[in-house]
PDB file of C-alpha atoms in Angstrom:
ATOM      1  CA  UNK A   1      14.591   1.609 -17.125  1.00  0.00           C
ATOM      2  CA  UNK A   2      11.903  -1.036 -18.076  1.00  0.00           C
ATOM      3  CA  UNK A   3       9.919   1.944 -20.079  1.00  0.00           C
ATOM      4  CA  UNK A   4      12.403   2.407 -22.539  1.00  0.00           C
ATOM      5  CA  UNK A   5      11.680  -1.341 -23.686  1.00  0.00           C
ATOM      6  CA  UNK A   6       8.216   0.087 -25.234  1.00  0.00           C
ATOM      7  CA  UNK A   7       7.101   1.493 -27.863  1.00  0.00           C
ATOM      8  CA  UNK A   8       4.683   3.720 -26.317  1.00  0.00           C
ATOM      9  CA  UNK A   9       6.474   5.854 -23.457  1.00  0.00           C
ATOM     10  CA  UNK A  10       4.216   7.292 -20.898  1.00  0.00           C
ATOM     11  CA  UNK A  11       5.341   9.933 -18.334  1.00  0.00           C
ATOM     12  CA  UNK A  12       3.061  11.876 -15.386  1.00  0.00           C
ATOM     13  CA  UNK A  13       3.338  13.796 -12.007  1.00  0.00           C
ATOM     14  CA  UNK A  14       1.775  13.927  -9.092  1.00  0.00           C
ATOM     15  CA  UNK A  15       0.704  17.130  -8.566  1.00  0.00           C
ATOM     16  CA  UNK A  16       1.635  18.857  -5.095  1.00  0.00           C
ATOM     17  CA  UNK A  17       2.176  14.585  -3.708  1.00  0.00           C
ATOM     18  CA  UNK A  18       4.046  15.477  -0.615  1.00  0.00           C
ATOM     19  CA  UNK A  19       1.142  18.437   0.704  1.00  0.00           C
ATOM     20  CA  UNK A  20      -1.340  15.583  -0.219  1.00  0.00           C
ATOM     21  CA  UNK A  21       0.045  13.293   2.600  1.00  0.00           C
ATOM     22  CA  UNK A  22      -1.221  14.246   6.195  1.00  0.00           C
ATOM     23  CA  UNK A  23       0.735  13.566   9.336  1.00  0.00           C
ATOM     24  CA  UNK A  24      -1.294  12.304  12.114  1.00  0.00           C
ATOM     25  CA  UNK A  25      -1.939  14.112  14.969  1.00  0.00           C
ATOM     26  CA  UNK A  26       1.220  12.207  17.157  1.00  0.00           C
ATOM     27  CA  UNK A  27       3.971  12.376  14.505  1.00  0.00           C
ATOM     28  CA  UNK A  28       3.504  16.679  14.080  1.00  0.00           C
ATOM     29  CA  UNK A  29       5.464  17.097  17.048  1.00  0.00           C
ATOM     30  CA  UNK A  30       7.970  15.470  15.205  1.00  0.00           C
ATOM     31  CA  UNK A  31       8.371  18.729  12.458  1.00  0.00           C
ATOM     32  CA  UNK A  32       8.087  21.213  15.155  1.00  0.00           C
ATOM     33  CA  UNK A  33      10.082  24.599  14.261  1.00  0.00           C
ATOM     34  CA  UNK A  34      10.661  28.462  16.475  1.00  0.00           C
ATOM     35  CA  UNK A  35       9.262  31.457  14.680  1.00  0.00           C
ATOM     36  CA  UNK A  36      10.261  34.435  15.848  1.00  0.00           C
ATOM     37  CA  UNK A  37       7.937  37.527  15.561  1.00  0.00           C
ATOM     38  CA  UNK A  38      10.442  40.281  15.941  1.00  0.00           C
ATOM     39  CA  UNK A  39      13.671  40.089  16.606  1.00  0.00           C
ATOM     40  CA  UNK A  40      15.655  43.083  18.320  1.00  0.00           C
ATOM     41  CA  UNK A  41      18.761  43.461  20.393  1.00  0.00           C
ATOM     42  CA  UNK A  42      17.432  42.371  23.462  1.00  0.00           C
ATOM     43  CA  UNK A  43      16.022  39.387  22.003  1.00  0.00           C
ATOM     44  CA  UNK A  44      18.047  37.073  24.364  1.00  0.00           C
ATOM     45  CA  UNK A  45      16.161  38.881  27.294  1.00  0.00           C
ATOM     46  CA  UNK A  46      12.894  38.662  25.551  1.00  0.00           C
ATOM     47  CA  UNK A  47      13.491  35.442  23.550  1.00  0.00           C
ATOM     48  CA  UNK A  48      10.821  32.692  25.483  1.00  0.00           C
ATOM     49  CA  UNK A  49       8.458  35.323  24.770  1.00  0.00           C
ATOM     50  CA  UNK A  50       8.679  36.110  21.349  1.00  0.00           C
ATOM     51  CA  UNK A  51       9.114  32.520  20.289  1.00  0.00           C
ATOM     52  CA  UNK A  52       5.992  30.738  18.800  1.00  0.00           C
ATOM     53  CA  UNK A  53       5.808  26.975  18.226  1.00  0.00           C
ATOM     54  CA  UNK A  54       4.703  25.712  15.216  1.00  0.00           C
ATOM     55  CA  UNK A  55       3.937  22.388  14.227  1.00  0.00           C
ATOM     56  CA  UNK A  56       3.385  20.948   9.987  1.00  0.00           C
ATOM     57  CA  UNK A  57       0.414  19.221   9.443  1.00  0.00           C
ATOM     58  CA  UNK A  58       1.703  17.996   6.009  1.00  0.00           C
ATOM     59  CA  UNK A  59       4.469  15.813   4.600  1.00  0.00           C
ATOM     60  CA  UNK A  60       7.411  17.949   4.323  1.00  0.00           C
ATOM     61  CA  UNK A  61       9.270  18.608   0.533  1.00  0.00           C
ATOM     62  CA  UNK A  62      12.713  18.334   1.415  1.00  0.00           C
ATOM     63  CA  UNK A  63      13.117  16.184   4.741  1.00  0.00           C
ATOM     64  CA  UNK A  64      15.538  13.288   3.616  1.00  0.00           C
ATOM     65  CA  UNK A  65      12.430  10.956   4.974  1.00  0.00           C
ATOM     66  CA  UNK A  66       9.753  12.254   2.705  1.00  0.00           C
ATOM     67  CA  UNK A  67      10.252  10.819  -0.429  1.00  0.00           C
ATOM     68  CA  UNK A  68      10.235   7.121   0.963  1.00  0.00           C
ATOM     69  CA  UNK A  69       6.996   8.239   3.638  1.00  0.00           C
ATOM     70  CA  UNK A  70       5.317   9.071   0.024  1.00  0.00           C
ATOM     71  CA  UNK A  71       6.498   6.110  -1.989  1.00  0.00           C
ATOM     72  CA  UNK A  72       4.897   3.837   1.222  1.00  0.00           C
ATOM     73  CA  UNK A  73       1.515   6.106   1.701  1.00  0.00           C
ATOM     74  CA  UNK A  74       1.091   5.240  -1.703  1.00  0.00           C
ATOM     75  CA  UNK A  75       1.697   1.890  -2.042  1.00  0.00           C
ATOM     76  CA  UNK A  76      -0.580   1.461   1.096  1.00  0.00           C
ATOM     77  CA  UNK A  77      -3.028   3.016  -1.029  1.00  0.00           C
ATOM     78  CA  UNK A  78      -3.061   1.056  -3.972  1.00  0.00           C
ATOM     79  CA  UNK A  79      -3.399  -2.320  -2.622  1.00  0.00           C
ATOM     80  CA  UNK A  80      -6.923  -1.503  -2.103  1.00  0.00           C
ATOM     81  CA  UNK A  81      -6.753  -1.916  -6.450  1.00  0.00           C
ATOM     82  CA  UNK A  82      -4.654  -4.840  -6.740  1.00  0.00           C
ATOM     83  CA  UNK A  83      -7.532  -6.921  -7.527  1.00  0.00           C
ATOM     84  CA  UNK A  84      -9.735  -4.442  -9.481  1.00  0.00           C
ATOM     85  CA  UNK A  85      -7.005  -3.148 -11.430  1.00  0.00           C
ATOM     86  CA  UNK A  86      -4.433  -5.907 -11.532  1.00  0.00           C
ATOM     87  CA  UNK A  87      -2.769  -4.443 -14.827  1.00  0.00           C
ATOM     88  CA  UNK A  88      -2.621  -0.825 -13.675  1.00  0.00           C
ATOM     89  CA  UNK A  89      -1.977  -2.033  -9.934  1.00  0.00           C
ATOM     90  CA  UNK A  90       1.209  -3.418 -11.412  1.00  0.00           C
ATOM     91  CA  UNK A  91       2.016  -0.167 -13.238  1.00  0.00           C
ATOM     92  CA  UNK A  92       1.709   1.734 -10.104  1.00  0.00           C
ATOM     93  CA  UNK A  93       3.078  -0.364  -7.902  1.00  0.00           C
ATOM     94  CA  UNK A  94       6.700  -1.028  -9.889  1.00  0.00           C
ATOM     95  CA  UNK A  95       6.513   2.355 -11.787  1.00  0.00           C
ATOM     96  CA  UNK A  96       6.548   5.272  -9.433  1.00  0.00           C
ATOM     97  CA  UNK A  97       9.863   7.277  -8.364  1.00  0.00           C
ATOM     98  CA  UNK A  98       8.517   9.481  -5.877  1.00  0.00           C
ATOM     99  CA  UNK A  99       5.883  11.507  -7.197  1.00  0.00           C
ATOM    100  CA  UNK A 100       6.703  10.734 -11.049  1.00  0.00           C
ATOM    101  CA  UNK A 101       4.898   7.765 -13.218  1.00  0.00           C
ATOM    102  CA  UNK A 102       7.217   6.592 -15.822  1.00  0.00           C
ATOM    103  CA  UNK A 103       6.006   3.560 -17.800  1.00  0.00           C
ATOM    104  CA  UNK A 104       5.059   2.645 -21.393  1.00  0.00           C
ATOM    105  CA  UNK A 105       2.958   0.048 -23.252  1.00  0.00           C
ATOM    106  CA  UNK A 106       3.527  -1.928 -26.756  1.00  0.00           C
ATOM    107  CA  UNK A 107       1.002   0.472 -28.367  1.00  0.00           C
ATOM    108  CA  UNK A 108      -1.395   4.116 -28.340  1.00  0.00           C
ATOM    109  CA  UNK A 109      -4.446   2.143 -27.206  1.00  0.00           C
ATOM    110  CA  UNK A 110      -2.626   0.104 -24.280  1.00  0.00           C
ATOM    111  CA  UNK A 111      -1.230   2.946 -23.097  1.00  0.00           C
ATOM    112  CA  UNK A 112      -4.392   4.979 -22.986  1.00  0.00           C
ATOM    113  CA  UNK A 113      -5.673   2.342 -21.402  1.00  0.00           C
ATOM    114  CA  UNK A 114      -2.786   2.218 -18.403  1.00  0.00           C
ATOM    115  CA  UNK A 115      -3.232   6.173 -17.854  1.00  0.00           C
ATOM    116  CA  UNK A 116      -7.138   6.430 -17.465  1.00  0.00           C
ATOM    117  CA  UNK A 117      -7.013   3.573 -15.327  1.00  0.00           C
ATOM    118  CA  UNK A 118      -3.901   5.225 -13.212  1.00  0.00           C
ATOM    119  CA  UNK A 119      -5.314   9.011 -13.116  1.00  0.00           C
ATOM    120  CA  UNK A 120      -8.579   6.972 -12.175  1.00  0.00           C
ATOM    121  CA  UNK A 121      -6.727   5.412  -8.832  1.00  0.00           C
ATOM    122  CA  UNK A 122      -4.711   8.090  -8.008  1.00  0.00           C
ATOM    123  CA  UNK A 123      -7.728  10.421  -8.001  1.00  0.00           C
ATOM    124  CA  UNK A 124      -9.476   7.959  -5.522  1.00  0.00           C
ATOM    125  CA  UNK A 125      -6.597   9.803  -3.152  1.00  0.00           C
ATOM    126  CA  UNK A 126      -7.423  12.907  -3.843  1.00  0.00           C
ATOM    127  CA  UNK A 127      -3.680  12.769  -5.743  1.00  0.00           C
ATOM    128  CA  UNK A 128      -3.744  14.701  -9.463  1.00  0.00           C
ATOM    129  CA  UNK A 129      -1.963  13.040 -12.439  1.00  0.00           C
ATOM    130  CA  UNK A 130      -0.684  15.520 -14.232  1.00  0.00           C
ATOM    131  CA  UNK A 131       1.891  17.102 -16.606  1.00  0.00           C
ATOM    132  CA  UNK A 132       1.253  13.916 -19.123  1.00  0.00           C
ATOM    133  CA  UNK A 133       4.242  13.106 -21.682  1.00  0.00           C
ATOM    134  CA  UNK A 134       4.363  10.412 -24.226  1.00  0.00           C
ATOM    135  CA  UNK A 135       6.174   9.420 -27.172  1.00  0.00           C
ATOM    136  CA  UNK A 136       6.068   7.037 -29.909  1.00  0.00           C
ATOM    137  CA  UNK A 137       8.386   5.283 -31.303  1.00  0.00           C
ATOM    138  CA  UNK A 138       8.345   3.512 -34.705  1.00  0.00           C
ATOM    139  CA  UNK A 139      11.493   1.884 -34.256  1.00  0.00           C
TER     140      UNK A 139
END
């Protein structure tokens, strides 16, 4: 709510965040799932042998989990900027909901500032700010 109190609003997303996160090699057993190849009426005869185990090697969209396994991978990875960056460390760090930035600044050049330096630190991660919004208001 603290980004309606500028004048400059700034919105972004991170594009494809939860694919971007990779699970290491001990948690994939964790997201496991069946596939069946072909299915057929004697599949209960059959069924240990047409069953294939698969395992994701990538953050899941949708798992109740993700969005707060996201939120910490990123906040892991920003600290590495909180002395660098202090001003867009903060931005970052108290501005993200999930895989959306939503903050403003007091004017155009401020906030230019805040999104370089945040598309900058983001990219570091290999993580693409994207699908940049703003508005001014004169009020």
């Amino acid at each position: 709510m603290y980004f309606r109190l500028n004048r400059v609003v700034v919105l972004a997303d991170i594009e494809k965040s939860f694919l971007q996160i990779v699970l290491s090699e001990k948690d994939k057993d964790a997201v496991r799932f069946l596939f069946v190849e072909k299915i057929d009426k004697s599949i209960a005869q059959q069924f240990s042998e047409q069953v294939e185990v698969y395992r994701f090697k990538r953050l899941l969209f949708g798992v109740n989990s993700s969005p707060s396994l996201l939120a910490a991978t990123i906040r892991l990875f920003i600290q590495k900027f909180r002395n660098l960056f202090p001003d867009v460390f903060e931005i970052l760090d108290s501005c993200m909901y999930v895989n959306d930035l939503i903050t403003g600044a007091n004017d155009t050049r401020e906030a230019s500032k805040l999104s370089r330096g945040a598309k900058e630190i983001m990219s570091k991660a290999s993580m693409n700010l994207r699908k940049w919004v703003t508005t001014f208001r004169t009020e």
